[in-house]
Amino acid sequence: GRLHAKFLQNGTTTGRFSSQDPNLQNLPIKSELGKKIRNGFVAGEGYKLLAFDYSQIELRVVAMLSGDKRMTQIFRQEKDIHAGVASFVFGVPIEKVDSEMRRKAKVINFGIIYGMGVSSLRKSLGGTRQEAQKFYDNYFNQFSGVRDYLERVKAFAMKHSYTETLFGRRRYFPNINSRIPFLKNMAERTAINAPVQGTATADIIKLAIRYVEEDLEKKNLLDRTHLVLQIHDELVYETESGILSEVEKIIKNTMQTVLERSYLHYKIDIPLVVHSGSGNNLGEVK
């Protein structure tokens, strides 16, 4: 049989879809039980599941919105972003970056998106506060474009009580100037994150869904290919086995050219990279 979950357009404050009855965006992945659960979601007879996900979409959006030259350079050269950042922060060639350096760079890369401060960084990295402060300062010295962008977003939010995504969609923060420190700090952290997450996992993914449907319809493939699941930066389609390669190529190209195709006609310096996989069930597509 078929399981029909609900997907809500306005179920989150960031603009992302939410899912309920049941929540299919929160399927376990890493545990053995999780794998068995995912294996239970199977394609129909004569069909395959095709999954597509944007690679490091939020960090790519950070680079786009901030215009940081070094982060942009890493993505344009198609290098590993965490190793690339570690190379600049630790002052070593990228081929000399070890696993621990990369781990630390990964922590701060994703941490800055959510307004991570020195205290939270210390907890994630271990070590002393002084070491965390040094790493934090060095990161923003090397990636000053990111630092300046985050400061601009915060200042704008404090002045106007809202932020905007790349496409101009607003999110309001009534507590951004609160006299209660806890509420103010929470609003500041969320405001810093809102344009990035709202652009990456809301605006871009929704445009991708629309454009994929248009392109499949042009090729008369829409009646044999159906969107069955959306999980944050991932889209899962069910398609006839005989047209698998053709559909995979179309969807991948469409997802990678969303920004240029949008009404903004955004001239992108940083490529959107999409990974894909297929299988008979959801557990096989990764």
mmCIF file of C-alpha atoms in Angstrom:
data_model
loop_
_atom_site.group_PDB
_atom_site.id
_atom_site.type_symbol
_atom_site.label_atom_id
_atom_site.label_comp_id
_atom_site.label_asym_id
_atom_site.label_seq_id
_atom_site.Cartn_x
_atom_site.Cartn_y
_atom_site.Cartn_z
ATOM 1 C CA GLY A 1 0.000 0.000 0.000
ATOM 2 C CA ARG A 2 0.843 3.680 -0.066
ATOM 3 C CA LEU A 3 1.619 5.932 2.894
ATOM 4 C CA HIS A 4 0.361 9.492 2.389
ATOM 5 C CA ALA A 5 2.021 11.938 4.781
ATOM 6 C CA LYS A 6 1.180 15.632 4.989
ATOM 7 C CA PHE A 7 3.699 18.270 3.911
ATOM 8 C CA LEU A 8 3.020 21.800 5.127
ATOM 9 C CA GLN A 9 4.183 24.913 3.265
ATOM 10 C CA ASN A 10 4.057 27.084 6.376
ATOM 11 C CA GLY A 11 4.930 24.520 9.002
ATOM 12 C CA THR A 12 8.231 26.176 9.989
ATOM 13 C CA THR A 13 9.344 29.735 10.679
ATOM 14 C CA THR A 14 12.293 29.328 8.295
ATOM 15 C CA GLY A 15 10.036 28.613 5.318
ATOM 16 C CA ARG A 16 11.016 24.957 5.009
ATOM 17 C CA PHE A 17 8.409 22.288 4.471
ATOM 18 C CA SER A 18 7.404 20.318 7.532
ATOM 19 C CA SER A 19 5.929 16.824 7.542
ATOM 20 C CA GLN A 20 3.373 15.118 9.763
ATOM 21 C CA ASP A 21 1.032 12.132 10.015
ATOM 22 C CA PRO A 22 3.677 10.649 9.930
ATOM 23 C CA ASN A 23 6.769 12.863 9.910
ATOM 24 C CA LEU A 24 8.757 11.430 6.999
ATOM 25 C CA GLN A 25 11.468 14.091 7.318
ATOM 26 C CA ASN A 26 12.723 12.507 10.516
ATOM 27 C CA LEU A 27 13.374 8.932 9.469
ATOM 28 C CA PRO A 28 16.370 7.430 11.329
ATOM 29 C CA ILE A 29 19.454 6.804 9.208
ATOM 30 C CA LYS A 30 22.457 5.589 11.185
ATOM 31 C CA SER A 31 21.042 2.840 13.391
ATOM 32 C CA GLU A 32 20.337 -0.692 12.232
ATOM 33 C CA LEU A 33 16.673 -0.187 13.047
ATOM 34 C CA GLY A 34 16.725 2.999 11.005
ATOM 35 C CA LYS A 35 18.125 1.150 8.009
ATOM 36 C CA LYS A 36 15.407 -1.467 8.276
ATOM 37 C CA ILE A 37 12.745 1.228 8.459
ATOM 38 C CA ARG A 38 14.088 2.971 5.353
ATOM 39 C CA ASN A 39 14.248 -0.339 3.515
ATOM 40 C CA GLY A 40 10.502 -0.600 4.070
ATOM 41 C CA PHE A 41 9.816 2.322 1.730
ATOM 42 C CA VAL A 42 9.913 0.604 -1.659
ATOM 43 C CA ALA A 43 9.333 1.675 -5.244
ATOM 44 C CA GLY A 44 6.344 0.310 -7.126
ATOM 45 C CA GLU A 45 6.719 -2.575 -9.547
ATOM 46 C CA GLY A 46 8.655 -1.442 -12.608
ATOM 47 C CA TYR A 47 9.836 1.722 -10.819
ATOM 48 C CA LYS A 48 12.955 2.933 -8.993
ATOM 49 C CA LEU A 49 13.500 5.559 -6.335
ATOM 50 C CA LEU A 50 15.786 8.448 -7.304
ATOM 51 C CA ALA A 51 17.184 10.682 -4.567
ATOM 52 C CA PHE A 52 18.902 14.039 -5.102
ATOM 53 C CA ASP A 53 20.499 16.214 -2.452
ATOM 54 C CA TYR A 54 22.331 19.513 -2.559
ATOM 55 C CA SER A 55 25.922 19.266 -1.360
ATOM 56 C CA GLN A 56 26.742 21.679 1.493
ATOM 57 C CA ILE A 57 24.004 24.018 0.289
ATOM 58 C CA GLU A 58 23.954 26.190 3.421
ATOM 59 C CA LEU A 59 27.700 26.879 3.309
ATOM 60 C CA ARG A 60 27.466 27.667 -0.394
ATOM 61 C CA VAL A 61 24.726 30.167 0.397
ATOM 62 C CA VAL A 62 26.930 31.695 3.121
ATOM 63 C CA ALA A 63 29.620 32.214 0.488
ATOM 64 C CA MET A 64 27.086 33.718 -1.942
ATOM 65 C CA LEU A 65 25.466 36.105 0.520
ATOM 66 C CA SER A 66 28.722 37.181 2.156
ATOM 67 C CA GLY A 67 30.814 37.388 -0.996
ATOM 68 C CA ASP A 68 33.777 36.148 1.033
ATOM 69 C CA LYS A 69 36.617 35.736 -1.449
ATOM 70 C CA ARG A 70 38.369 32.834 0.230
ATOM 71 C CA MET A 71 35.250 30.763 0.790
ATOM 72 C CA THR A 72 34.170 31.462 -2.782
ATOM 73 C CA GLN A 73 37.597 30.376 -4.006
ATOM 74 C CA ILE A 74 37.352 27.041 -2.187
ATOM 75 C CA PHE A 75 33.981 26.252 -3.737
ATOM 76 C CA ARG A 76 34.952 27.426 -7.234
ATOM 77 C CA GLN A 77 38.018 25.198 -7.157
ATOM 78 C CA GLU A 78 35.746 22.322 -6.087
ATOM 79 C CA LYS A 79 37.803 21.600 -2.999
ATOM 80 C CA ASP A 80 36.497 20.095 0.218
ATOM 81 C CA ILE A 81 35.144 23.126 2.096
ATOM 82 C CA HIS A 82 36.131 21.900 5.555
ATOM 83 C CA ALA A 83 39.675 21.015 4.505
ATOM 84 C CA GLY A 84 39.908 24.296 2.608
ATOM 85 C CA VAL A 85 38.841 26.336 5.616
ATOM 86 C CA ALA A 86 41.231 24.396 7.861
ATOM 87 C CA SER A 87 44.048 25.163 5.442
ATOM 88 C CA PHE A 88 43.518 28.915 5.835
ATOM 89 C CA VAL A 89 42.829 28.880 9.573
ATOM 90 C CA PHE A 90 45.799 26.666 10.496
ATOM 91 C CA GLY A 91 48.104 28.088 7.835
ATOM 92 C CA VAL A 92 49.025 24.793 6.179
ATOM 93 C CA PRO A 93 48.678 23.513 2.588
ATOM 94 C CA ILE A 94 45.381 21.750 2.033
ATOM 95 C CA GLU A 95 47.136 18.420 1.470
ATOM 96 C CA LYS A 96 48.662 18.767 4.973
ATOM 97 C CA VAL A 97 45.291 19.166 6.696
ATOM 98 C CA ASP A 98 44.741 16.212 9.030
ATOM 99 C CA SER A 99 41.457 14.760 10.260
ATOM 100 C CA GLU A 100 41.486 16.740 13.522
ATOM 101 C CA MET A 101 42.041 20.037 11.718
ATOM 102 C CA ARG A 102 39.204 19.228 9.346
ATOM 103 C CA ARG A 103 36.924 18.281 12.244
ATOM 104 C CA LYS A 104 37.514 21.617 13.953
ATOM 105 C CA ALA A 105 36.893 23.505 10.721
ATOM 106 C CA LYS A 106 33.663 21.580 10.182
ATOM 107 C CA VAL A 107 32.444 22.492 13.661
ATOM 108 C CA ILE A 108 32.919 26.206 13.143
ATOM 109 C CA ASN A 109 31.715 26.146 9.527
ATOM 110 C CA PHE A 110 28.315 24.863 10.569
ATOM 111 C CA GLY A 111 28.411 26.661 13.906
ATOM 112 C CA ILE A 112 28.630 30.145 12.428
ATOM 113 C CA ILE A 113 25.443 29.506 10.459
ATOM 114 C CA TYR A 114 23.616 29.170 13.768
ATOM 115 C CA GLY A 115 25.325 32.048 15.538
ATOM 116 C CA MET A 116 27.729 29.919 17.564
ATOM 117 C CA GLY A 117 29.787 31.878 20.072
ATOM 118 C CA VAL A 118 33.090 31.090 21.758
ATOM 119 C CA SER A 119 31.523 29.210 24.687
ATOM 120 C CA SER A 120 29.581 26.865 22.416
ATOM 121 C CA LEU A 121 32.638 26.429 20.211
ATOM 122 C CA ARG A 122 34.717 25.401 23.227
ATOM 123 C CA LYS A 123 32.146 22.776 24.216
ATOM 124 C CA SER A 124 32.122 21.340 20.701
ATOM 125 C CA LEU A 125 35.886 21.360 20.199
ATOM 126 C CA GLY A 126 37.049 20.574 23.708
ATOM 127 C CA GLY A 127 40.084 22.317 25.160
ATOM 128 C CA THR A 128 40.217 25.675 26.930
ATOM 129 C CA ARG A 129 38.253 28.840 26.325
ATOM 130 C CA GLN A 130 41.475 30.606 25.326
ATOM 131 C CA GLU A 131 42.086 28.005 22.603
ATOM 132 C CA ALA A 132 38.514 28.342 21.366
ATOM 133 C CA GLN A 133 38.794 32.144 21.338
ATOM 134 C CA LYS A 134 42.012 31.967 19.333
ATOM 135 C CA PHE A 135 40.455 29.590 16.811
ATOM 136 C CA TYR A 136 37.317 31.749 16.591
ATOM 137 C CA ASP A 137 39.308 34.940 16.020
ATOM 138 C CA ASN A 138 41.602 33.304 13.489
ATOM 139 C CA TYR A 139 38.632 31.978 11.539
ATOM 140 C CA PHE A 140 37.056 35.405 11.183
ATOM 141 C CA ASN A 141 40.406 37.029 10.417
ATOM 142 C CA GLN A 142 40.839 34.625 7.512
ATOM 143 C CA PHE A 143 37.191 34.838 6.407
ATOM 144 C CA SER A 144 36.526 38.501 7.076
ATOM 145 C CA GLY A 145 33.811 38.613 4.425
ATOM 146 C CA VAL A 146 31.761 36.140 6.450
ATOM 147 C CA ARG A 147 32.360 38.144 9.641
ATOM 148 C CA ASP A 148 31.270 41.401 7.993
ATOM 149 C CA TYR A 149 28.187 39.764 6.490
ATOM 150 C CA LEU A 150 27.040 38.365 9.849
ATOM 151 C CA GLU A 151 27.527 41.770 11.452
ATOM 152 C CA ARG A 152 25.467 43.407 8.682
ATOM 153 C CA VAL A 153 22.640 40.913 9.113
ATOM 154 C CA LYS A 154 22.588 41.464 12.872
ATOM 155 C CA ALA A 155 22.623 45.263 12.530
ATOM 156 C CA PHE A 156 19.855 45.173 9.906
ATOM 157 C CA ALA A 157 17.704 42.930 12.095
ATOM 158 C CA MET A 158 18.164 45.181 15.115
ATOM 159 C CA LYS A 159 17.132 48.224 13.079
ATOM 160 C CA HIS A 160 14.197 46.726 11.156
ATOM 161 C CA SER A 161 13.196 43.718 13.315
ATOM 162 C CA TYR A 162 13.341 41.368 10.312
ATOM 163 C CA THR A 163 15.757 39.692 7.923
ATOM 164 C CA GLU A 164 15.373 38.708 4.268
ATOM 165 C CA THR A 165 16.389 35.717 2.202
ATOM 166 C CA LEU A 166 18.092 36.091 -1.164
ATOM 167 C CA PHE A 167 14.612 36.212 -2.700
ATOM 168 C CA GLY A 168 13.349 38.902 -0.342
ATOM 169 C CA ARG A 169 11.210 36.699 1.880
ATOM 170 C CA ARG A 170 11.079 38.227 5.342
ATOM 171 C CA ARG A 171 11.194 36.734 8.805
ATOM 172 C CA TYR A 172 10.366 38.970 11.747
ATOM 173 C CA PHE A 173 12.117 39.044 15.136
ATOM 174 C CA PRO A 174 10.076 41.007 17.681
ATOM 175 C CA ASN A 175 12.527 40.166 20.490
ATOM 176 C CA ILE A 176 15.673 41.346 18.714
ATOM 177 C CA ASN A 177 15.785 44.487 20.903
ATOM 178 C CA SER A 178 14.332 42.918 24.028
ATOM 179 C CA ARG A 179 15.615 44.041 27.422
ATOM 180 C CA ILE A 180 15.629 40.409 28.499
ATOM 181 C CA PRO A 181 19.124 39.077 27.606
ATOM 182 C CA PHE A 182 17.976 35.506 26.970
ATOM 183 C CA LEU A 183 15.299 36.573 24.474
ATOM 184 C CA LYS A 184 17.580 39.100 22.796
ATOM 185 C CA ASN A 185 20.464 36.646 22.384
ATOM 186 C CA MET A 186 18.191 33.951 21.013
ATOM 187 C CA ALA A 187 16.690 36.379 18.501
ATOM 188 C CA GLU A 188 20.149 37.522 17.394
ATOM 189 C CA ARG A 189 21.352 33.956 16.788
ATOM 190 C CA THR A 190 18.196 33.047 14.900
ATOM 191 C CA ALA A 191 18.323 36.231 12.829
ATOM 192 C CA ILE A 192 21.877 35.456 11.726
ATOM 193 C CA ASN A 193 20.774 32.014 10.560
ATOM 194 C CA ALA A 194 17.478 32.987 8.930
ATOM 195 C CA PRO A 195 18.694 34.339 5.550
ATOM 196 C CA VAL A 196 20.994 31.347 5.023
ATOM 197 C CA GLN A 197 18.623 28.566 6.028
ATOM 198 C CA GLY A 198 15.650 30.323 4.453
ATOM 199 C CA THR A 199 17.443 30.685 1.125
ATOM 200 C CA ALA A 200 19.070 27.250 1.100
ATOM 201 C CA THR A 201 16.543 24.762 2.414
ATOM 202 C CA ALA A 202 13.353 26.704 1.722
ATOM 203 C CA ASP A 203 13.511 29.031 -1.291
ATOM 204 C CA ILE A 204 15.968 27.067 -3.426
ATOM 205 C CA ILE A 205 14.428 23.657 -2.746
ATOM 206 C CA LYS A 206 10.900 24.904 -3.499
ATOM 207 C CA LEU A 207 12.020 26.495 -6.750
ATOM 208 C CA ALA A 208 13.772 23.246 -7.639
ATOM 209 C CA ILE A 209 10.527 21.313 -7.147
ATOM 210 C CA ARG A 210 8.710 23.713 -9.452
ATOM 211 C CA TYR A 211 11.339 23.726 -12.190
ATOM 212 C CA VAL A 212 11.775 19.951 -12.136
ATOM 213 C CA GLU A 213 8.054 19.539 -12.706
ATOM 214 C CA GLU A 214 8.172 21.985 -15.619
ATOM 215 C CA ASP A 215 11.128 20.221 -17.253
ATOM 216 C CA LEU A 216 9.676 16.745 -16.851
ATOM 217 C CA GLU A 217 6.412 17.943 -18.352
ATOM 218 C CA LYS A 218 8.238 19.359 -21.389
ATOM 219 C CA LYS A 219 9.785 15.930 -21.974
ATOM 220 C CA ASN A 220 6.449 14.131 -21.439
ATOM 221 C CA LEU A 221 7.934 12.332 -18.441
ATOM 222 C CA LEU A 222 5.753 13.762 -15.700
ATOM 223 C CA ASP A 223 3.190 10.973 -15.838
ATOM 224 C CA ARG A 224 5.965 8.418 -15.225
ATOM 225 C CA THR A 225 7.960 10.329 -12.598
ATOM 226 C CA HIS A 226 6.567 11.545 -9.296
ATOM 227 C CA LEU A 227 7.949 13.454 -6.327
ATOM 228 C CA VAL A 228 7.357 11.217 -3.306
ATOM 229 C CA LEU A 229 9.468 12.760 -0.533
ATOM 230 C CA GLN A 230 11.235 15.981 0.431
ATOM 231 C CA ILE A 231 13.703 16.040 3.324
ATOM 232 C CA HIS A 232 15.306 19.463 3.886
ATOM 233 C CA ASP A 233 17.891 19.650 1.044
ATOM 234 C CA GLU A 234 16.871 16.336 -0.545
ATOM 235 C CA LEU A 235 14.220 15.373 -3.109
ATOM 236 C CA VAL A 236 13.144 11.780 -3.729
ATOM 237 C CA TYR A 237 11.336 10.782 -6.922
ATOM 238 C CA GLU A 238 9.775 7.542 -8.097
ATOM 239 C CA THR A 239 10.344 6.914 -11.795
ATOM 240 C CA GLU A 240 9.931 4.119 -14.308
ATOM 241 C CA SER A 241 13.042 1.943 -14.469
ATOM 242 C CA GLY A 242 13.343 2.331 -18.244
ATOM 243 C CA ILE A 243 13.748 6.107 -18.098
ATOM 244 C CA LEU A 244 15.902 6.247 -14.969
ATOM 245 C CA SER A 245 19.067 7.650 -16.578
ATOM 246 C CA GLU A 246 17.199 10.261 -18.613
ATOM 247 C CA VAL A 247 15.203 11.484 -15.624
ATOM 248 C CA GLU A 248 18.272 11.549 -13.373
ATOM 249 C CA LYS A 249 20.132 13.762 -15.836
ATOM 250 C CA ILE A 250 17.207 16.174 -16.227
ATOM 251 C CA ILE A 251 16.526 16.578 -12.509
ATOM 252 C CA LYS A 252 20.190 16.991 -11.610
ATOM 253 C CA ASN A 253 20.713 19.705 -14.211
ATOM 254 C CA THR A 254 17.535 21.504 -13.180
ATOM 255 C CA MET A 255 18.452 21.543 -9.498
ATOM 256 C CA GLN A 256 21.943 22.866 -10.246
ATOM 257 C CA THR A 257 20.642 25.795 -12.328
ATOM 258 C CA VAL A 258 17.830 26.995 -10.067
ATOM 259 C CA LEU A 259 19.344 30.390 -9.258
ATOM 260 C CA GLU A 260 20.186 31.363 -12.835
ATOM 261 C CA ARG A 261 16.707 30.321 -13.907
ATOM 262 C CA SER A 262 14.824 32.155 -11.154
ATOM 263 C CA TYR A 263 13.307 35.601 -11.620
ATOM 264 C CA LEU A 264 16.460 37.024 -10.028
ATOM 265 C CA HIS A 265 18.557 35.618 -12.905
ATOM 266 C CA TYR A 266 21.231 35.290 -10.246
ATOM 267 C CA LYS A 267 24.704 35.126 -11.780
ATOM 268 C CA ILE A 268 26.268 32.469 -9.636
ATOM 269 C CA ASP A 269 30.003 32.388 -8.892
ATOM 270 C CA ILE A 270 29.619 29.312 -6.720
ATOM 271 C CA PRO A 271 28.312 26.106 -8.287
ATOM 272 C CA LEU A 272 25.353 24.316 -6.753
ATOM 273 C CA VAL A 273 26.407 20.673 -6.601
ATOM 274 C CA VAL A 274 23.806 17.904 -6.529
ATOM 275 C CA HIS A 275 24.484 14.267 -5.622
ATOM 276 C CA SER A 276 22.116 11.517 -6.720
ATOM 277 C CA GLY A 277 21.469 7.861 -6.033
ATOM 278 C CA SER A 278 18.899 5.259 -7.003
ATOM 279 C CA GLY A 279 17.559 1.982 -5.687
ATOM 280 C CA ASN A 280 14.581 -0.244 -5.145
ATOM 281 C CA ASN A 281 13.955 1.203 -1.695
ATOM 282 C CA LEU A 282 14.836 4.261 0.351
ATOM 283 C CA GLY A 283 17.641 2.445 2.124
ATOM 284 C CA GLU A 284 19.439 1.749 -1.162
ATOM 285 C CA VAL A 285 19.450 5.236 -2.643
ATOM 286 C CA LYS A 286 22.304 6.535 -0.471
#
